[in-house]
Coordinates of C-alpha atoms and ligand atoms in Angstrom, one line a residue:
X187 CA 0.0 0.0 0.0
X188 CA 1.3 3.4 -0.8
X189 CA 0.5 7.2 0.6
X190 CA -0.2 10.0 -1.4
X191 CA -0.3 13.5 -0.6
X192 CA -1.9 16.1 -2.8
X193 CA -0.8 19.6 -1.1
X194 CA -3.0 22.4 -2.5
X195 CA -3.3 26.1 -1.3
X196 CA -6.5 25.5 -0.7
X197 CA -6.5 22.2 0.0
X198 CA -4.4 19.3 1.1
X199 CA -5.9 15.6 -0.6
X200 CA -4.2 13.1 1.3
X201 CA -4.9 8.9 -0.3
X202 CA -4.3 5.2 0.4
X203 CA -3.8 3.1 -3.1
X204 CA -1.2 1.0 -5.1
X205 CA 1.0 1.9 -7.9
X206 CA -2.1 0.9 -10.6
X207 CA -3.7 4.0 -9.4
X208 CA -6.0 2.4 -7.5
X209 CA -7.3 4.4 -4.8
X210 CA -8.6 2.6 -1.3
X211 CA -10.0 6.0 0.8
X212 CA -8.7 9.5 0.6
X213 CA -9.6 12.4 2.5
X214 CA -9.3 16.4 2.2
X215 CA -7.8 18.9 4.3
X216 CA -8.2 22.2 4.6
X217 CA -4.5 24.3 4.1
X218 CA -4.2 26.2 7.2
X219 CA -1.3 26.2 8.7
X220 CA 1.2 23.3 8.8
X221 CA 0.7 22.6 12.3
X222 CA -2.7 22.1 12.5
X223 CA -3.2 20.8 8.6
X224 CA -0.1 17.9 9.0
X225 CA -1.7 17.0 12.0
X226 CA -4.8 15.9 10.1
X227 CA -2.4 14.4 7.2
X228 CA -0.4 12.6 10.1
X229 CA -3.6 10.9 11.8
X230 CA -4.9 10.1 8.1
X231 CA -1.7 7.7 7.4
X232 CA -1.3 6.2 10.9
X233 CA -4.2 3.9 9.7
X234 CA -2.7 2.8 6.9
X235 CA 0.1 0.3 7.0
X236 CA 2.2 2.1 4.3
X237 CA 5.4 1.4 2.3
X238 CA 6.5 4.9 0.8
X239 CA 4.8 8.4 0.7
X240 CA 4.5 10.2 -2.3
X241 CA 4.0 14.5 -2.1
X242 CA 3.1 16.7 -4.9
X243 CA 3.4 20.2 -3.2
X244 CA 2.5 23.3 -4.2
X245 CA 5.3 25.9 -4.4
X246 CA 7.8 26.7 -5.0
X247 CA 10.0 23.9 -2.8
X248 CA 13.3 22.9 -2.5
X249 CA 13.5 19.3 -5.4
X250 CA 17.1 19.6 -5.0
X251 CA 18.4 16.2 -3.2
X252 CA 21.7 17.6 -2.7
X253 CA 20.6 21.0 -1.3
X254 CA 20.7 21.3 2.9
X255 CA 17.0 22.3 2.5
X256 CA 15.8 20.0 0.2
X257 CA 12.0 18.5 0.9
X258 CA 11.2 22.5 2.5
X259 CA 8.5 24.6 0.8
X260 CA 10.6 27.6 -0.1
X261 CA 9.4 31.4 -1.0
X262 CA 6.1 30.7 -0.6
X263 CA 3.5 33.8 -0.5
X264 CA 1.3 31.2 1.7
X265 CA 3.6 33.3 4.9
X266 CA 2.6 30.2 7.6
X267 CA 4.1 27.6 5.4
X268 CA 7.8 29.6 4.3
X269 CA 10.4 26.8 4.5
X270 CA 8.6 24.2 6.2
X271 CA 10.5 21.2 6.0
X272 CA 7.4 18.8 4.4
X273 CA 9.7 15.4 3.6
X274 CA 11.6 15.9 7.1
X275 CA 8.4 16.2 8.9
X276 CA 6.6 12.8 6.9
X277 CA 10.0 10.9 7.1
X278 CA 10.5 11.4 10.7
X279 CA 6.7 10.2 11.7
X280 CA 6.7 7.6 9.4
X281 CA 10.2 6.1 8.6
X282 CA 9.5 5.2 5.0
X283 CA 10.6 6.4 1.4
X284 CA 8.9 9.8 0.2
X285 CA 8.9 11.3 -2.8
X286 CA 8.9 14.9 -3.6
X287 CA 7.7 17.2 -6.6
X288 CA 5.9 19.6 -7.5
X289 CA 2.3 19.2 -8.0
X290 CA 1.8 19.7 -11.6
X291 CA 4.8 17.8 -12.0
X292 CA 2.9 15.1 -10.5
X293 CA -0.7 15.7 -12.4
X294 CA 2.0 15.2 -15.4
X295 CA 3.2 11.6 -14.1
X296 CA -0.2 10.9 -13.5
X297 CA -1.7 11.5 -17.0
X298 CA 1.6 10.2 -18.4
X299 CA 0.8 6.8 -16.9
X300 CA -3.1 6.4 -16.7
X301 CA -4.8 9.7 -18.2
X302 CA -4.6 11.6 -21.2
X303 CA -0.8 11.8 -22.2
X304 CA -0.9 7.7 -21.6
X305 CA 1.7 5.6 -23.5
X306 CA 3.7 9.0 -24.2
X307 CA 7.4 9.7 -22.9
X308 CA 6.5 13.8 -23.1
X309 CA 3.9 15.2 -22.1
X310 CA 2.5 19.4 -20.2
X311 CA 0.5 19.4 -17.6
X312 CA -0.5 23.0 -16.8
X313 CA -3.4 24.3 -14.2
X314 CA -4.6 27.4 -14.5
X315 CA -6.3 28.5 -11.1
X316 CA -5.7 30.0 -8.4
X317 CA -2.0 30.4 -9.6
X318 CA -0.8 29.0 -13.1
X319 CA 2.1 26.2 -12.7
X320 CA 3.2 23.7 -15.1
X321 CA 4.6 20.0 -15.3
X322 CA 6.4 18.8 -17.8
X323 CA 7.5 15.3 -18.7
X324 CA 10.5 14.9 -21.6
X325 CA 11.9 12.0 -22.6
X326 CA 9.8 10.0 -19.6
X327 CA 11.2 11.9 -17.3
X328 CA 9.8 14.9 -15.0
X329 CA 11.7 17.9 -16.1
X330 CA 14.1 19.0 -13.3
X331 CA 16.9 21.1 -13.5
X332 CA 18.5 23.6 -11.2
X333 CA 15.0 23.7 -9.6
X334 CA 11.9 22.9 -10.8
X335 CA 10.5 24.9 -13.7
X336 CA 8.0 27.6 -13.0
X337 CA 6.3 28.3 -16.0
X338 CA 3.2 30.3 -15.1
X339 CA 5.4 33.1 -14.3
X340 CA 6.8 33.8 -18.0
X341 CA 5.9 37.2 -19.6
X342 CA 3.2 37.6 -22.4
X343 CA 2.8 40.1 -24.7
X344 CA -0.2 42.6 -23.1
X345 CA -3.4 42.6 -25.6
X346 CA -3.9 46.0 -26.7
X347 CA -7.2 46.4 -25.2
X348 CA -5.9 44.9 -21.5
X349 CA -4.9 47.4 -19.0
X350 CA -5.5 45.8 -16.0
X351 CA -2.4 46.0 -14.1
X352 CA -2.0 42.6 -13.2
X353 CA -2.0 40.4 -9.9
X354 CA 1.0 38.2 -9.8
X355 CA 3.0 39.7 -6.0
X356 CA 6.2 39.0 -7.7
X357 CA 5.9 40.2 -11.4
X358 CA 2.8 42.1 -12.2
X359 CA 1.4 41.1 -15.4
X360 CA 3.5 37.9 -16.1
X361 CA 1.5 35.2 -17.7
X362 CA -0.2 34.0 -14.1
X363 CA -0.5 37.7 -13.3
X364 CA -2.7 38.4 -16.1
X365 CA -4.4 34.8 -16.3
X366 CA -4.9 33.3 -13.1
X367 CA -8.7 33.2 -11.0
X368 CA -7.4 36.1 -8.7
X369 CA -6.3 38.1 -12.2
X370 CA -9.9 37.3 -13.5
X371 CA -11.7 38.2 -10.7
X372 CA -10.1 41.7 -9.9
X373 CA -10.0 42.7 -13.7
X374 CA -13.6 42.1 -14.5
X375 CA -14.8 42.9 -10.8
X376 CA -16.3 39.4 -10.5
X377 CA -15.7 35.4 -10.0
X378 CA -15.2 34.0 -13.1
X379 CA -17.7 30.9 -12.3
X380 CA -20.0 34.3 -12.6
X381 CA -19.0 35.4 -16.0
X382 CA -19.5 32.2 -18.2
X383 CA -22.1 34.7 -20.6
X384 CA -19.1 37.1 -21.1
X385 CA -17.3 36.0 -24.0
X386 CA -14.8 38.9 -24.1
X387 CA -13.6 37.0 -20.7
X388 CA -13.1 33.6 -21.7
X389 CA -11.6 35.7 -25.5
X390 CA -8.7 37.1 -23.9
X391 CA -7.9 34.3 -21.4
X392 CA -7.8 31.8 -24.3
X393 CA -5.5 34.9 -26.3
X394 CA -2.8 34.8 -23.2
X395 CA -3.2 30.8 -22.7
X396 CA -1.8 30.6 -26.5
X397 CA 1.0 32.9 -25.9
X398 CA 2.0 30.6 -23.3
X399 CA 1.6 27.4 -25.2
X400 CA 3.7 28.8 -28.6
X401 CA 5.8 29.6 -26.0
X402 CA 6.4 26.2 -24.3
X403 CA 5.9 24.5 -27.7
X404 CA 8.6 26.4 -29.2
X405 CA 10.4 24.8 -26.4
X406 CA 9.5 21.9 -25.0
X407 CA 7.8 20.3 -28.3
X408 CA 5.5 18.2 -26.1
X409 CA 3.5 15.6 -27.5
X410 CA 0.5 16.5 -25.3
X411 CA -0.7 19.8 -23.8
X412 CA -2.9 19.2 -20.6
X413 CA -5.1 22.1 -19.4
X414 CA -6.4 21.7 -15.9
X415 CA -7.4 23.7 -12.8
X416 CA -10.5 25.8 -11.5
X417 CA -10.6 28.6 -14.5
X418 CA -10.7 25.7 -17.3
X419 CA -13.7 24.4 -16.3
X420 CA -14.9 27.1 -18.7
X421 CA -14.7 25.3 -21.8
X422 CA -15.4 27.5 -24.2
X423 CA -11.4 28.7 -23.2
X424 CA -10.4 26.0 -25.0
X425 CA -12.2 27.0 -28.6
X426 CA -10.4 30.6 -28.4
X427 CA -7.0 29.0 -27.4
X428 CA -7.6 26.6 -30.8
X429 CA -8.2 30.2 -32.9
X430 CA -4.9 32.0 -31.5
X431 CA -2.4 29.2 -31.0
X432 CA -2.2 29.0 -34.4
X433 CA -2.3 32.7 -35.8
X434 CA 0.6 32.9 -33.4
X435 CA 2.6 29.8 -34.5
X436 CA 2.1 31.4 -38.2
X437 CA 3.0 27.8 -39.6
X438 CA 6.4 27.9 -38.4
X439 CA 5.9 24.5 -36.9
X440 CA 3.3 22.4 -37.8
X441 CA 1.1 21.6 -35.2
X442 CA -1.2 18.1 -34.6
X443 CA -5.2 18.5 -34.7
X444 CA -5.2 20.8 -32.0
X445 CA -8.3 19.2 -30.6
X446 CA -6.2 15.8 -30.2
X447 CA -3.2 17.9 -29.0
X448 CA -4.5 20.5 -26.2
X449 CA -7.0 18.3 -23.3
X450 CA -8.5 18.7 -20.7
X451 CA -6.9 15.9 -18.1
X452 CA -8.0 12.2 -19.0
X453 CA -8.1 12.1 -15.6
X454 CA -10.2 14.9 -14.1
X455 CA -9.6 15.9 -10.4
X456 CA -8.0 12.9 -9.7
X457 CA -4.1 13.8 -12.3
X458 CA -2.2 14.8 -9.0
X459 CA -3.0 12.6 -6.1
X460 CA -2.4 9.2 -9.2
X461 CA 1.0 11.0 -10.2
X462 CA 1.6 11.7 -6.2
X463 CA 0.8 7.6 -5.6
X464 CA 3.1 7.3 -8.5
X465 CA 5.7 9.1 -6.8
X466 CA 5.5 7.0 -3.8
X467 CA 6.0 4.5 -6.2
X468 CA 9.1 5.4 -7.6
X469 CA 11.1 6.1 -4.6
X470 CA 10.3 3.0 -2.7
X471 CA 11.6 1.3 -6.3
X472 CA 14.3 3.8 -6.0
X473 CA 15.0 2.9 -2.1
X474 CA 14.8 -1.2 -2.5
X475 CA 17.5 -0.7 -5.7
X476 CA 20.1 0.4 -3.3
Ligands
LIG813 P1 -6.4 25.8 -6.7 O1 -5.7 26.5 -7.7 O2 -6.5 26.5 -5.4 O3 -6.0 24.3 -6.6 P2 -8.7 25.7 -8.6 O4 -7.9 25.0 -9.6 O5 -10.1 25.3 -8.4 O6 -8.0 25.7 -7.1 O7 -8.7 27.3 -8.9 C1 -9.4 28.2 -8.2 C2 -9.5 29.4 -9.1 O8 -10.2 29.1 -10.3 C3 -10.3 30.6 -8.4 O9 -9.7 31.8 -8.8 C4 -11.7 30.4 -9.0 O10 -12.3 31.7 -9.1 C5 -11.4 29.9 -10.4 N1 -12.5 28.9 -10.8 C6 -12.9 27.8 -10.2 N2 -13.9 27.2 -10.8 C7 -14.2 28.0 -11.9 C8 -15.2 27.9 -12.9 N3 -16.1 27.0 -13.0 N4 -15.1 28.9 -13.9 C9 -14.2 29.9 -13.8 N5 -13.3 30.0 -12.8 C10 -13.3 29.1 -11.9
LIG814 ZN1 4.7 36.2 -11.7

């Protein structure tokens, strides 16, 4: 049996299952502050007799295995939860492997193996809610370099009829700045689960989301685009991110029916606590090798 934790800002997910993605009972906590939410993660996994743990945090944290504070959520703007050291904390309660990533990097693994990317060695998984992260997988491997990548923060160009300012605390209008729920919601003066008739809304998300995309398919070349999280929901997003992405592209490189190519996850909510019990997975392999 393996442990997975899904660490949101919102929420934590934490799940009992096996490395097929089956899942035996899972629970959700809400993301206060470490002391009090790991106390409900800790009581969760005492029940269960498990071999490894696997997290998928949000972030950014410390991937970095030869780094002194690798396993810590680092700069965080989430104040109560600034370099908390989340692997020390789970290894020392429960003496097993853990694995550590980032969430979307996770949600990646996850549709890699069982969802919508399956059978594919590359693959993007991107959520766009209440911040904008990606995962990516190349070559069958999560992409990891001198951190982990942090893609929601690139810069897009402004549409010329956008001058909202922007809400990302580090950058302004970066691409999560401009795009995220919180960006939504303070531009148009409402929640965007209460502007599904405004079609100028969905119009310029989908015209920043395309940016974003030529951008990491310029780079990355993935074989599968994955759009999750809250603001995605909206569907109609996805119509106006097939109309730019490829005024954008200008036939430089020739995309795949973009229908095929740009998804929402093959497996809805449940992408980053699979990859997070995939995680678990890995290390304990990882562990048992040595
Ligand atoms: P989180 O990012 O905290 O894990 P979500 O992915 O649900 O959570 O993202 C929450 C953000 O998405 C909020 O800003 C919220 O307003 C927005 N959101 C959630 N559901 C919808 C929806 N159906 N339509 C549009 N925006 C939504
Ligand atoms: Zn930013």
């Amino acid at each position: 049996m393996l442990g997975a934790i899904e660490a949101g800002g919102t929420k934590f997910v934490c799940a009992v299952g096996d490395e097929t993605g089956k899942i035996i009972d899972r629970i959700q906590i809400p993301t206060t502050v470490p002391e009090e939410t790991m106390t409900g993660v800790i009581q969760f996994f005492k029940k269960y007799p498990v071999k490894a743990i696997g997290i998928g945090s949000f972030g950014p944290i410390d991937v970095n295995t030869d780094s002194p504070t690798y396993g810590f959520i680092t700069s965080t703007p989430k104040l109560a939860w600034k370099d908390f050291p989340f692997v020390q904390t789970i290894k020392e309660t429960f003496s097993v492997p853990v694995g550590f990533n980032t969430d979307v990097n996770a949600a990646a693994l996850g549709e890699a193996t069982f969802g919508a990317a399956k059978g594919l060695d590359s693959c993007l998984y991107i959520t766009i809610g209440t911040g904008i992260g990606a995962g990516a997988r190349v070559q069958g491997k999560l992409l990891q370099g001198l951190s982990h990548p942090e893609m929601g923060h690139i810069l897009v160009r402004r549409h010329q009829n956008d001058s909202y300012q922007g809400k990302c605390p580090y950058h302004k209008d970066c691409f999560e700045g401009l795009a995220a729920g919180p960006g939504i919601e303070e531009r148009w003066g409402e929640k965007g689960i209460n502007l599904v008739e405004r079609e100028e809304v969905w119009e310029l998300e989908g015209y920043y989301i395309a940016q974003a995309l030529m951008q990491y398919i310029l780079i990355l070349s993935p074989k599968k685009i994955i759009l999750g999280g809250g603001v995605m929901n909206q569907k109609q997003v996805f119509t106006y991110v097939y109309k730019y992405l490829p005024e954008l592209v200008n036939q430089y490189v020739s995309l795949p029916e973009l229908s095929d190519y740009i998804v929402s996850p093959g497996l809805g909510d449940n992408a980053g606590i699979t990859g997070s019990l995939l995680l678990a997975y890995q290390e304990l392999k990882k562990e048992n090798q040595l």
